[in-house]
CSV table of C-alpha atoms and ligand atoms in Angstrom, one decimal:
chain,number,residue,atom,x,y,z
G,1,MET,CA,3.7,-21.8,-9.3
G,2,ALA,CA,4.9,-20.8,-5.8
G,3,ASN,CA,4.5,-17.0,-6.1
G,4,VAL,CA,2.7,-14.9,-3.5
G,5,THR,CA,1.0,-11.6,-3.8
G,6,VAL,CA,0.6,-9.5,-0.7
G,7,ILE,CA,-2.1,-6.8,-0.7
G,8,GLY,CA,-3.6,-4.5,1.9
G,9,ALA,CA,-7.3,-5.6,2.4
G,10,GLN,CA,-8.4,-2.3,4.0
G,11,TRP,CA,-7.4,1.3,3.5
G,12,GLY,CA,-3.7,0.8,3.7
G,13,ASP,CA,-1.4,0.8,6.7
G,14,GLU,CA,-2.3,-2.8,7.6
G,15,GLY,CA,1.4,-3.6,8.4
G,16,LYS,CA,2.3,-5.0,5.0
G,17,GLY,CA,6.0,-3.9,5.3
G,18,LYS,CA,6.7,-6.2,8.1
G,19,LEU,CA,4.9,-9.2,6.5
G,20,VAL,CA,6.6,-8.6,3.1
G,21,ASP,CA,10.0,-8.4,4.9
G,22,TRP,CA,9.2,-11.6,6.7
G,23,LEU,CA,8.0,-13.4,3.6
G,24,SER,CA,10.8,-12.1,1.4
G,25,ASN,CA,13.1,-14.3,3.4
G,26,ARG,CA,11.3,-17.2,1.7
G,27,ALA,CA,11.2,-15.5,-1.8
G,28,ASP,CA,14.0,-15.0,-4.4
G,29,VAL,CA,12.6,-11.8,-5.9
G,30,VAL,CA,10.3,-9.0,-4.6
G,31,VAL,CA,8.3,-6.8,-7.0
G,32,ARG,CA,6.4,-3.5,-6.5
G,33,PHE,CA,3.6,-3.2,-9.1
G,34,GLN,CA,1.6,0.0,-8.4
G,35,GLY,CA,1.6,3.2,-6.5
G,36,GLY,CA,4.7,5.2,-5.9
G,37,HIS,CA,6.4,6.9,-2.9
G,38,ASN,CA,3.0,7.6,-1.3
G,39,ALA,CA,3.4,4.2,0.4
G,40,GLY,CA,5.1,4.0,3.8
G,41,HIS,CA,6.5,0.6,4.8
G,42,THR,CA,8.2,0.3,8.1
G,43,LEU,CA,10.5,-2.7,8.8
G,44,VAL,CA,11.9,-3.3,12.3
G,45,VAL,CA,14.9,-5.6,12.2
G,46,GLY,CA,16.7,-5.9,15.6
G,47,ASN,CA,17.5,-2.4,16.7
G,48,GLN,CA,17.2,-0.9,13.2
G,49,THR,CA,14.1,0.6,11.7
G,50,TYR,CA,13.9,1.0,8.0
G,51,LYS,CA,11.3,3.3,6.4
G,52,LEU,CA,10.7,2.5,2.7
G,53,SER,CA,8.3,4.4,0.4
G,54,LEU,CA,9.3,3.3,-3.1
G,55,LEU,CA,11.9,0.6,-2.8
G,56,PRO,CA,10.5,-3.0,-2.6
G,57,SER,CA,10.9,-4.2,1.0
G,58,GLY,CA,13.1,-7.1,-0.2
G,59,VAL,CA,16.1,-4.9,-0.6
G,60,VAL,CA,16.7,-5.0,3.2
G,61,GLN,CA,17.0,-8.8,3.0
G,62,GLY,CA,19.3,-8.4,-0.1
G,63,LYS,CA,16.8,-10.0,-2.4
G,64,LEU,CA,16.5,-9.0,-6.1
G,65,SER,CA,14.0,-6.2,-6.0
G,66,ILE,CA,12.0,-4.9,-9.0
G,67,ILE,CA,10.1,-1.7,-9.4
G,68,GLY,CA,7.6,-2.7,-12.0
G,69,ASN,CA,6.0,-0.7,-14.9
G,70,GLY,CA,2.8,-0.1,-12.9
G,71,VAL,CA,4.7,2.1,-10.4
G,72,VAL,CA,5.1,5.9,-10.9
G,73,VAL,CA,8.7,6.8,-10.0
G,74,ASP,CA,10.0,10.0,-8.6
G,75,PRO,CA,13.7,9.7,-9.6
G,76,TRP,CA,14.9,12.2,-7.1
G,77,HIS,CA,13.1,10.4,-4.3
G,78,LEU,CA,14.5,7.1,-5.5
G,79,VAL,CA,18.1,8.4,-5.4
G,80,GLU,CA,17.4,9.8,-1.9
G,81,GLU,CA,15.9,6.6,-0.6
G,82,ILE,CA,18.8,4.5,-2.0
G,83,ALA,CA,21.2,6.9,-0.2
G,84,LYS,CA,19.3,6.7,3.0
G,85,LEU,CA,19.4,3.0,3.1
G,86,GLY,CA,23.0,3.1,2.2
G,87,GLY,CA,23.6,5.1,5.3
G,88,GLN,CA,21.9,2.3,7.3
G,89,GLY,CA,24.3,-0.3,5.8
G,90,VAL,CA,22.1,-1.6,2.9
G,91,ASN,CA,24.1,-1.2,-0.2
G,92,ILE,CA,21.8,-1.0,-3.3
G,93,THR,CA,23.4,-1.8,-6.6
G,94,PRO,CA,21.9,-2.5,-10.0
G,95,ASP,CA,22.4,-6.2,-9.2
G,96,LEU,CA,20.0,-5.8,-6.4
G,97,LEU,CA,17.5,-3.3,-7.8
G,98,VAL,CA,15.8,-3.3,-11.2
G,99,LEU,CA,13.7,-0.5,-12.5
G,100,ALA,CA,11.2,-1.2,-15.3
G,101,ASP,CA,12.3,0.9,-18.3
G,102,ASN,CA,8.6,1.4,-19.2
G,103,ALA,CA,7.6,2.9,-15.8
G,104,CYS,CA,6.4,6.5,-15.9
G,105,LEU,CA,8.1,9.3,-13.9
G,106,ILE,CA,6.8,11.7,-11.3
G,107,LEU,CA,8.2,15.1,-12.0
G,108,PRO,CA,8.2,18.2,-9.7
G,109,LEU,CA,5.3,19.6,-11.8
G,110,HIS,CA,3.2,16.6,-10.7
G,111,ARG,CA,3.8,17.4,-7.0
G,112,ASP,CA,3.0,21.1,-7.6
G,113,LEU,CA,-0.3,20.2,-9.2
G,114,ASP,CA,-1.2,17.6,-6.5
G,115,GLN,CA,-0.5,20.1,-3.7
G,116,ALA,CA,-2.1,23.1,-5.4
G,117,ARG,CA,-5.3,21.2,-6.2
G,118,GLU,CA,-5.6,19.9,-2.7
G,119,ALA,CA,-5.0,23.4,-1.3
G,120,ALA,CA,-7.7,24.9,-3.6
G,121,ALA,CA,-10.2,22.1,-3.2
G,122,THR,CA,-13.3,22.4,-1.0
G,123,ASN,CA,-13.8,18.6,-1.2
G,124,LYS,CA,-10.3,17.5,-0.4
G,125,ILE,CA,-9.1,14.0,-1.0
G,126,GLY,CA,-6.4,14.2,1.6
G,127,THR,CA,-3.6,13.0,-0.8
G,128,THR,CA,-0.1,12.5,0.3
G,129,GLY,CA,0.9,15.5,-1.9
G,130,ARG,CA,3.6,13.5,-3.7
G,131,GLY,CA,2.3,13.9,-7.2
G,132,ILE,CA,0.9,10.4,-7.6
G,133,GLY,CA,-2.5,11.3,-9.1
G,134,PRO,CA,-1.2,13.8,-11.7
G,135,ALA,CA,1.6,11.4,-12.8
G,136,TYR,CA,-1.0,8.7,-13.5
G,137,GLU,CA,-3.1,11.2,-15.3
G,138,ASP,CA,-0.2,11.9,-17.7
G,139,LYS,CA,0.4,8.2,-18.1
G,140,VAL,CA,-3.1,7.4,-19.3
G,141,GLY,CA,-3.1,10.8,-21.2
G,142,ARG,CA,-0.1,9.3,-23.1
G,143,ARG,CA,2.2,12.3,-22.5
G,144,ALA,CA,4.3,11.0,-19.6
G,145,ILE,CA,8.1,10.8,-19.5
G,146,ARG,CA,9.1,7.2,-19.0
G,147,VAL,CA,12.3,5.8,-17.6
G,148,ALA,CA,13.6,4.7,-21.0
G,149,ASP,CA,13.1,8.3,-22.3
G,150,LEU,CA,15.9,9.4,-20.0
G,151,ALA,CA,18.4,7.8,-22.4
G,152,ASP,CA,17.2,9.7,-25.4
G,153,ARG,CA,18.0,13.4,-25.1
G,154,ASP,CA,16.4,14.6,-28.4
G,155,ALA,CA,13.1,12.9,-27.8
G,156,LEU,CA,13.2,14.1,-24.2
G,157,GLU,CA,13.2,17.7,-25.2
G,158,ALA,CA,10.2,17.3,-27.4
G,159,LYS,CA,8.4,15.3,-24.8
G,160,ILE,CA,9.0,17.9,-22.1
G,161,ASP,CA,7.6,20.6,-24.5
G,162,ARG,CA,4.5,18.5,-25.1
G,163,LEU,CA,4.0,17.8,-21.4
G,164,LEU,CA,4.4,21.5,-20.5
G,165,ALA,CA,1.9,22.5,-23.2
G,166,HIS,CA,-0.7,20.4,-21.2
G,167,HIS,CA,0.4,21.7,-17.8
G,168,ALA,CA,0.7,25.4,-18.6
G,169,PRO,CA,-3.0,26.2,-18.5
G,170,LEU,CA,-3.5,24.0,-15.4
G,171,ARG,CA,-0.7,25.8,-13.6
G,172,ARG,CA,-2.1,29.2,-14.6
G,173,GLY,CA,-5.5,28.3,-13.4
G,174,LEU,CA,-4.1,27.3,-10.0
G,175,GLY,CA,-2.0,30.4,-9.7
G,176,LEU,CA,1.3,28.4,-10.0
G,177,PRO,CA,4.3,30.1,-11.7
G,178,GLU,CA,5.0,29.0,-15.3
G,179,ALA,CA,7.2,25.9,-15.5
G,180,ASP,CA,10.5,26.5,-17.3
G,181,PRO,CA,11.2,23.7,-19.9
G,182,ALA,CA,15.0,24.4,-19.9
G,183,ARG,CA,15.2,24.0,-16.2
G,184,LEU,CA,13.1,20.8,-16.2
G,185,LEU,CA,15.2,19.3,-19.0
G,186,ALA,CA,18.4,20.2,-17.1
G,187,ASP,CA,17.1,18.6,-13.9
G,188,VAL,CA,16.0,15.5,-15.7
G,189,GLU,CA,19.3,15.2,-17.5
G,190,ALA,CA,21.2,15.6,-14.3
G,191,ILE,CA,19.3,12.8,-12.5
G,192,ALA,CA,19.3,10.4,-15.6
G,193,PRO,CA,22.7,8.9,-15.1
G,194,ARG,CA,21.9,8.0,-11.5
G,195,ILE,CA,18.7,6.2,-12.6
G,196,LEU,CA,19.5,4.5,-15.9
G,197,PRO,CA,21.9,1.9,-14.4
G,198,TYR,CA,18.9,0.3,-12.7
G,199,ALA,CA,16.7,0.4,-15.8
G,200,GLN,CA,16.0,-2.7,-18.0
G,201,PRO,CA,13.0,-4.6,-19.4
G,202,ALA,CA,11.7,-5.9,-16.1
G,203,TRP,CA,9.0,-8.1,-17.7
G,204,ARG,CA,11.8,-10.1,-19.4
G,205,LEU,CA,13.8,-10.5,-16.3
G,206,LEU,CA,10.7,-11.6,-14.5
G,207,ASP,CA,9.8,-14.1,-17.2
G,208,GLU,CA,13.3,-15.6,-16.9
G,209,VAL,CA,13.1,-15.7,-13.1
G,210,VAL,CA,9.8,-17.4,-13.1
G,211,LYS,CA,10.8,-19.9,-15.8
G,212,SER,CA,13.9,-20.8,-13.7
G,213,GLY,CA,11.6,-21.8,-10.8
G,214,LYS,CA,12.4,-18.9,-8.5
G,215,ARG,CA,9.9,-17.7,-6.1
G,216,VAL,CA,8.4,-14.2,-6.5
G,217,LEU,CA,6.8,-12.0,-3.9
G,218,PHE,CA,4.5,-9.2,-5.2
G,219,GLU,CA,4.3,-6.3,-2.8
G,220,GLY,CA,1.1,-4.3,-3.0
G,221,ALA,CA,1.0,-0.8,-1.6
G,222,GLN,CA,-2.0,1.1,-0.1
G,223,GLY,CA,-5.1,-1.1,0.2
G,224,ALA,CA,-8.0,-2.5,-1.8
G,225,LEU,CA,-10.4,0.1,-0.6
G,226,LEU,CA,-8.2,2.8,-2.0
G,227,ASP,CA,-8.3,1.1,-5.5
G,228,VAL,CA,-9.2,3.6,-8.2
G,229,ASP,CA,-12.0,1.3,-9.5
G,230,HIS,CA,-13.1,-0.7,-6.5
G,231,GLY,CA,-12.4,1.7,-3.6
G,232,THR,CA,-14.3,4.5,-2.0
G,233,TYR,CA,-14.1,6.7,-5.2
G,234,PRO,CA,-13.2,9.5,-5.5
G,235,PHE,CA,-11.5,9.2,-2.0
G,236,VAL,CA,-9.0,6.7,-3.4
G,237,THR,CA,-5.4,6.7,-4.8
G,238,SER,CA,-4.9,6.8,-8.6
G,239,SER,CA,-3.8,3.2,-9.2
G,240,ASN,CA,-5.3,-0.2,-9.1
G,241,THR,CA,-4.3,-1.6,-5.8
G,242,VAL,CA,-6.1,-5.0,-6.1
G,243,ALA,CA,-4.2,-8.2,-6.5
G,244,GLY,CA,-5.1,-8.4,-10.2
G,245,GLN,CA,-2.8,-5.4,-10.9
G,246,ALA,CA,0.3,-7.5,-9.9
G,247,ALA,CA,0.2,-9.1,-13.3
G,248,ALA,CA,-0.3,-5.9,-15.4
G,249,GLY,CA,1.9,-3.8,-13.3
G,250,SER,CA,4.9,-6.1,-13.6
G,251,GLY,CA,4.4,-7.6,-17.1
G,252,LEU,CA,3.8,-11.2,-15.9
G,253,GLY,CA,0.7,-13.1,-17.1
G,254,PRO,CA,-2.4,-13.5,-15.0
G,255,LYS,CA,-1.3,-16.7,-13.3
G,256,GLY,CA,2.0,-15.2,-12.2
G,257,PRO,CA,0.9,-13.5,-9.0
G,258,GLY,CA,0.1,-16.9,-7.5
G,259,TYR,CA,-1.3,-17.2,-3.9
G,260,VAL,CA,-3.0,-14.0,-2.7
G,261,LEU,CA,-2.4,-13.1,0.9
G,262,GLY,CA,-4.5,-10.3,2.3
G,263,ILE,CA,-3.0,-8.2,5.1
G,264,VAL,CA,-5.7,-7.3,7.6
G,265,LYS,CA,-5.4,-5.2,10.7
G,266,ALA,CA,-7.4,-6.4,13.7
G,267,TYR,CA,-9.3,-3.1,13.7
G,268,THR,CA,-9.7,-0.4,10.9
G,269,THR,CA,-7.9,2.8,10.1
G,270,ARG,CA,-7.9,5.3,7.3
G,271,VAL,CA,-5.8,8.4,6.5
G,272,GLY,CA,-7.2,11.2,4.5
G,273,GLU,CA,-10.8,11.9,3.7
G,274,GLY,CA,-13.7,9.6,2.6
G,275,PRO,CA,-16.3,7.3,4.0
G,276,PHE,CA,-15.5,5.1,7.0
G,277,PRO,CA,-18.7,3.6,8.4
G,278,ALA,CA,-17.1,1.9,11.5
G,279,GLU,CA,-15.1,5.0,12.5
G,280,LEU,CA,-15.0,5.8,16.3
G,281,PHE,CA,-15.0,9.4,17.6
G,282,ASP,CA,-14.8,8.4,21.3
G,283,GLU,CA,-12.3,7.2,23.9
G,284,ASP,CA,-12.1,3.7,22.3
G,285,GLY,CA,-11.1,5.3,19.0
G,286,ARG,CA,-8.4,7.5,20.7
G,287,ARG,CA,-7.2,4.4,22.5
G,288,LEU,CA,-6.8,2.4,19.3
G,289,GLY,CA,-4.9,5.3,17.7
G,290,GLU,CA,-2.6,5.7,20.7
G,291,ARG,CA,-1.9,2.0,21.3
G,292,GLY,CA,-1.5,1.3,17.6
G,293,HIS,CA,0.8,4.4,17.0
G,294,GLU,CA,-1.6,5.3,14.2
G,295,PHE,CA,0.3,8.1,12.5
G,296,GLY,CA,1.1,8.2,8.8
G,297,THR,CA,4.7,7.1,7.8
G,298,VAL,CA,4.7,9.4,4.9
G,299,THR,CA,2.8,12.5,6.1
G,300,GLY,CA,2.8,12.1,9.9
G,301,ARG,CA,-1.0,12.6,9.9
G,302,ALA,CA,-3.1,11.0,12.6
G,303,ARG,CA,-5.0,8.1,11.2
G,304,ARG,CA,-8.8,7.8,11.8
G,305,CYS,CA,-9.6,4.6,13.8
G,306,GLY,CA,-12.6,2.3,14.1
G,307,TRP,CA,-13.6,-1.2,15.0
G,308,PHE,CA,-12.9,-4.1,12.7
G,309,ASP,CA,-15.2,-3.9,9.7
G,310,ALA,CA,-15.9,-7.5,8.5
G,311,ALA,CA,-18.2,-6.4,5.7
G,312,LEU,CA,-15.4,-4.3,4.1
G,313,VAL,CA,-12.8,-7.1,4.4
G,314,ARG,CA,-15.3,-9.6,3.1
G,315,GLN,CA,-15.7,-7.4,0.0
G,316,SER,CA,-11.9,-7.2,-0.2
G,317,VAL,CA,-11.6,-11.0,-0.1
G,318,ALA,CA,-13.8,-11.2,-3.1
G,319,LEU,CA,-12.2,-8.4,-5.1
G,320,ASN,CA,-8.7,-9.7,-4.6
G,321,GLY,CA,-9.3,-13.5,-4.6
G,322,ILE,CA,-7.7,-13.6,-1.2
G,323,GLU,CA,-6.9,-17.1,-0.2
G,324,GLY,CA,-5.5,-16.5,3.2
G,325,VAL,CA,-5.1,-13.5,5.6
G,326,ALA,CA,-2.3,-12.2,7.7
G,327,LEU,CA,-3.9,-10.6,10.8
G,328,THR,CA,-1.8,-7.8,12.3
G,329,LYS,CA,-1.8,-5.7,15.4
G,330,LEU,CA,-4.0,-8.0,17.5
G,331,ASP,CA,-2.1,-6.8,20.5
G,332,VAL,CA,-3.6,-3.3,20.1
G,333,LEU,CA,-6.9,-4.8,21.3
G,334,ASP,CA,-5.3,-6.1,24.5
G,335,GLY,CA,-7.1,-4.8,27.6
G,336,PHE,CA,-10.4,-3.8,26.1
G,337,SER,CA,-13.1,-5.4,28.2
G,338,THR,CA,-15.5,-5.5,25.2
G,339,LEU,CA,-14.7,-5.5,21.5
G,340,LYS,CA,-17.0,-4.8,18.6
G,341,ILE,CA,-17.0,-6.1,15.0
G,342,CYS,CA,-19.0,-4.4,12.3
G,343,THR,CA,-20.8,-7.2,10.4
G,344,GLY,CA,-22.8,-5.1,7.9
G,345,TYR,CA,-24.7,-1.8,7.6
G,346,ARG,CA,-28.1,-0.3,7.8
G,347,LEU,CA,-29.2,2.0,5.0
G,348,GLY,CA,-32.5,3.5,6.1
G,349,GLU,CA,-34.8,0.5,6.5
G,350,ARG,CA,-32.6,-1.8,4.5
G,351,GLU,CA,-29.7,-4.0,5.6
G,352,VAL,CA,-26.7,-4.0,3.3
G,353,ASP,CA,-23.8,-6.5,3.5
G,354,HIS,CA,-21.3,-4.5,1.3
G,355,LEU,CA,-20.1,-1.0,0.6
G,356,PRO,CA,-22.4,0.5,-2.1
G,357,ALA,CA,-20.7,2.3,-4.9
G,358,GLY,CA,-22.6,5.6,-4.5
G,359,LEU,CA,-21.0,8.3,-2.3
G,360,LYS,CA,-24.4,9.4,-1.0
G,361,GLU,CA,-25.3,5.8,0.1
G,362,GLN,CA,-21.8,5.3,1.6
G,363,ALA,CA,-22.2,8.4,3.7
G,364,ALA,CA,-25.7,7.3,4.9
G,365,LEU,CA,-24.6,3.9,6.2
G,366,THR,CA,-24.8,3.1,9.9
G,367,PRO,CA,-22.7,0.1,11.1
G,368,VAL,CA,-24.3,-3.0,12.6
G,369,PHE,CA,-22.0,-4.2,15.4
G,370,GLU,CA,-21.6,-7.5,17.2
G,371,GLU,CA,-20.0,-7.5,20.6
G,372,LEU,CA,-17.3,-9.9,21.7
G,373,GLU,CA,-15.6,-10.4,25.0
G,374,GLY,CA,-12.1,-8.8,25.3
G,375,TRP,CA,-9.0,-10.1,27.1
G,376,SER,CA,-6.8,-8.6,29.7
G,377,GLU,CA,-3.6,-10.6,29.0
G,378,SER,CA,-0.9,-9.3,26.6
G,379,THR,CA,-0.7,-10.9,23.2
G,380,GLN,CA,2.3,-8.8,22.3
G,381,GLY,CA,5.2,-10.9,21.0
G,382,ALA,CA,3.3,-14.2,21.1
G,383,ARG,CA,5.0,-16.7,18.9
G,384,SER,CA,2.6,-19.6,19.1
G,385,TRP,CA,-1.1,-20.0,18.9
G,386,ARG,CA,-1.0,-21.6,22.4
G,387,ASP,CA,0.3,-18.3,23.8
G,388,LEU,CA,-2.9,-16.5,23.0
G,389,PRO,CA,-5.7,-16.0,25.5
G,390,ALA,CA,-8.9,-18.0,24.7
G,391,ALA,CA,-10.9,-14.8,24.0
G,392,ALA,CA,-8.3,-13.6,21.5
G,393,VAL,CA,-8.5,-17.0,19.7
G,394,LYS,CA,-12.3,-16.6,19.6
G,395,TYR,CA,-11.9,-13.1,18.1
G,396,VAL,CA,-9.7,-14.4,15.4
G,397,ARG,CA,-12.0,-17.3,14.6
G,398,ARG,CA,-15.0,-15.0,14.4
G,399,VAL,CA,-13.1,-12.7,12.0
G,400,GLU,CA,-12.3,-15.7,9.8
G,401,GLU,CA,-16.0,-16.8,9.8
G,402,LEU,CA,-17.3,-13.3,8.9
G,403,ILE,CA,-14.8,-12.5,6.1
G,404,GLY,CA,-14.8,-16.0,4.6
G,405,ALA,CA,-11.0,-16.5,4.6
G,406,PRO,CA,-8.6,-18.3,7.0
G,407,VAL,CA,-6.1,-16.5,9.1
G,408,VAL,CA,-2.8,-18.1,8.0
G,409,LEU,CA,-0.4,-15.7,9.7
G,410,LEU,CA,-0.6,-13.6,12.8
G,411,SER,CA,1.7,-10.8,13.5
G,412,THR,CA,2.0,-9.9,17.2
G,413,SER,CA,4.5,-7.1,17.2
G,414,PRO,CA,6.5,-5.0,14.8
G,415,GLU,CA,9.5,-7.3,15.3
G,416,ARG,CA,10.3,-9.6,12.4
G,417,ASP,CA,10.2,-12.8,14.5
G,418,ASP,CA,7.0,-12.1,16.4
G,419,THR,CA,4.9,-13.9,13.7
G,420,ILE,CA,2.8,-17.0,14.1
G,421,MET,CA,2.5,-19.1,11.0
G,422,MET,CA,-0.4,-21.5,10.6
G,423,ARG,CA,0.3,-22.1,6.9
G,424,ASP,CA,3.2,-21.1,4.7
G,425,PRO,CA,1.7,-19.1,1.8
G,426,PHE,CA,4.6,-20.2,-0.5
G,427,GLN,CA,3.6,-23.8,0.0
G,428,ASP,CA,-0.1,-23.4,-0.8
J,1,IMP,P1,-2.5,9.8,-3.1
J,1,IMP,O1,-2.1,8.3,-3.3
J,1,IMP,O2,-1.3,10.6,-2.5
J,1,IMP,O3,-3.1,10.4,-4.3
J,1,IMP,O4,-3.6,9.9,-2.0
J,1,IMP,C1,-4.9,9.4,-2.2
J,1,IMP,C2,-5.5,8.8,-0.9
J,1,IMP,O5,-4.8,7.6,-0.7
J,1,IMP,C3,-5.4,9.6,0.3
J,1,IMP,O6,-6.5,9.3,1.1
J,1,IMP,C4,-4.2,9.0,1.0
J,1,IMP,O7,-4.2,9.3,2.4
J,1,IMP,C5,-4.3,7.6,0.7
J,1,IMP,N1,-3.0,6.9,0.7
J,1,IMP,C6,-2.0,6.9,-0.3
J,1,IMP,N2,-1.0,6.1,0.0
J,1,IMP,C7,-1.3,5.5,1.2
J,1,IMP,C8,-0.7,4.5,2.0
J,1,IMP,O8,0.4,4.0,1.7
J,1,IMP,N3,-1.4,4.2,3.1
J,1,IMP,C9,-2.6,4.7,3.5
J,1,IMP,N4,-3.2,5.6,2.7
J,1,IMP,C10,-2.6,6.0,1.6
């Protein structure tokens, strides 16, 4: 099966948007399978920049785009994002966009809860404040409002009452005003006709698409180290971000996701709180942030920066079954005389080759670095392997060796065409 799943192999912001946009040219269908509008995918096409949070990146290429059941959907945001893209000349119709009818909704009360909890917490997670966590809590608590519920007014009223019965004491405890069920019902009813035209059983459509031999691209959001099971818990997002979720979050069987392509940035960044062993607090870190424009697409927060952590990515390769890697932002390393790669950690007297699960151990890790020679030439915009300086090729080769996966794509600028392909993931 010639499907490809793209996932972030670090803490998100690896440059997935551009790669998904580039690969969606080769795909027939693009599917989001987890997360919500906490994601921020930037696509640069010619002189236009598109910023997507919830819509699959394939919409910009006019490819059939599916928001799967594993995604939590803020319907007001969805309508806004559709309108924004419309203003940039991308006309999104129900022929182009399909929303799984069994996806759960993010409501204003989820955003309230997310933000009030973060404001009150002494141990903040640094969430995007968009209600993602509370919406997933209601999903597994079996009291969420789902897309299909928008079509059934009577059931909707009872569901809202049930949901508010759960939220009322939480809101009270956080000093939030009481939620008004009539107002929520009216708001949800008002948005329903703008959402329902896109809703259908997405699993069935996907089944047909795959059986007819079409090629599907699964677009992961965030990164493997933010996975609710495998990431740096509790400093994680509330969904499974690993490649395995592409199956459950879309309704396709376990073989459906196909070839797993990990997106890996040539150094490491993280937004929000949580452990980050290879983090830099010096001039090198500031320089990476400045050259890499490391500011969050969704929140505008400055991202924390550090050297490439090969131990983390090696872990990610195993967790996701990554078969090949797309390495991004190599050009940000241009001009450093010396580069460092974190190859593992020290924990007291011991050497560790992975991120331990315990928070206390994670916080006590000190990185073990290996030094490599830098390069002074520019790699920005390189379109062939031969355009790269020898030291840059050496860096890439060492990365491959340490993480145990080949670099099959190299992205050398935000521009769609500045991509070097060693192997076509759709042909593997
Ligand atoms: P939440 O997903 O808003 O609950 O935030 C939980 C954690 O995931 C925080 O550390 C966020 O900064 C991080 N996060 C969520 N979405 C993204 C993303 O798209 N890129 C990078 N970090 C993210």
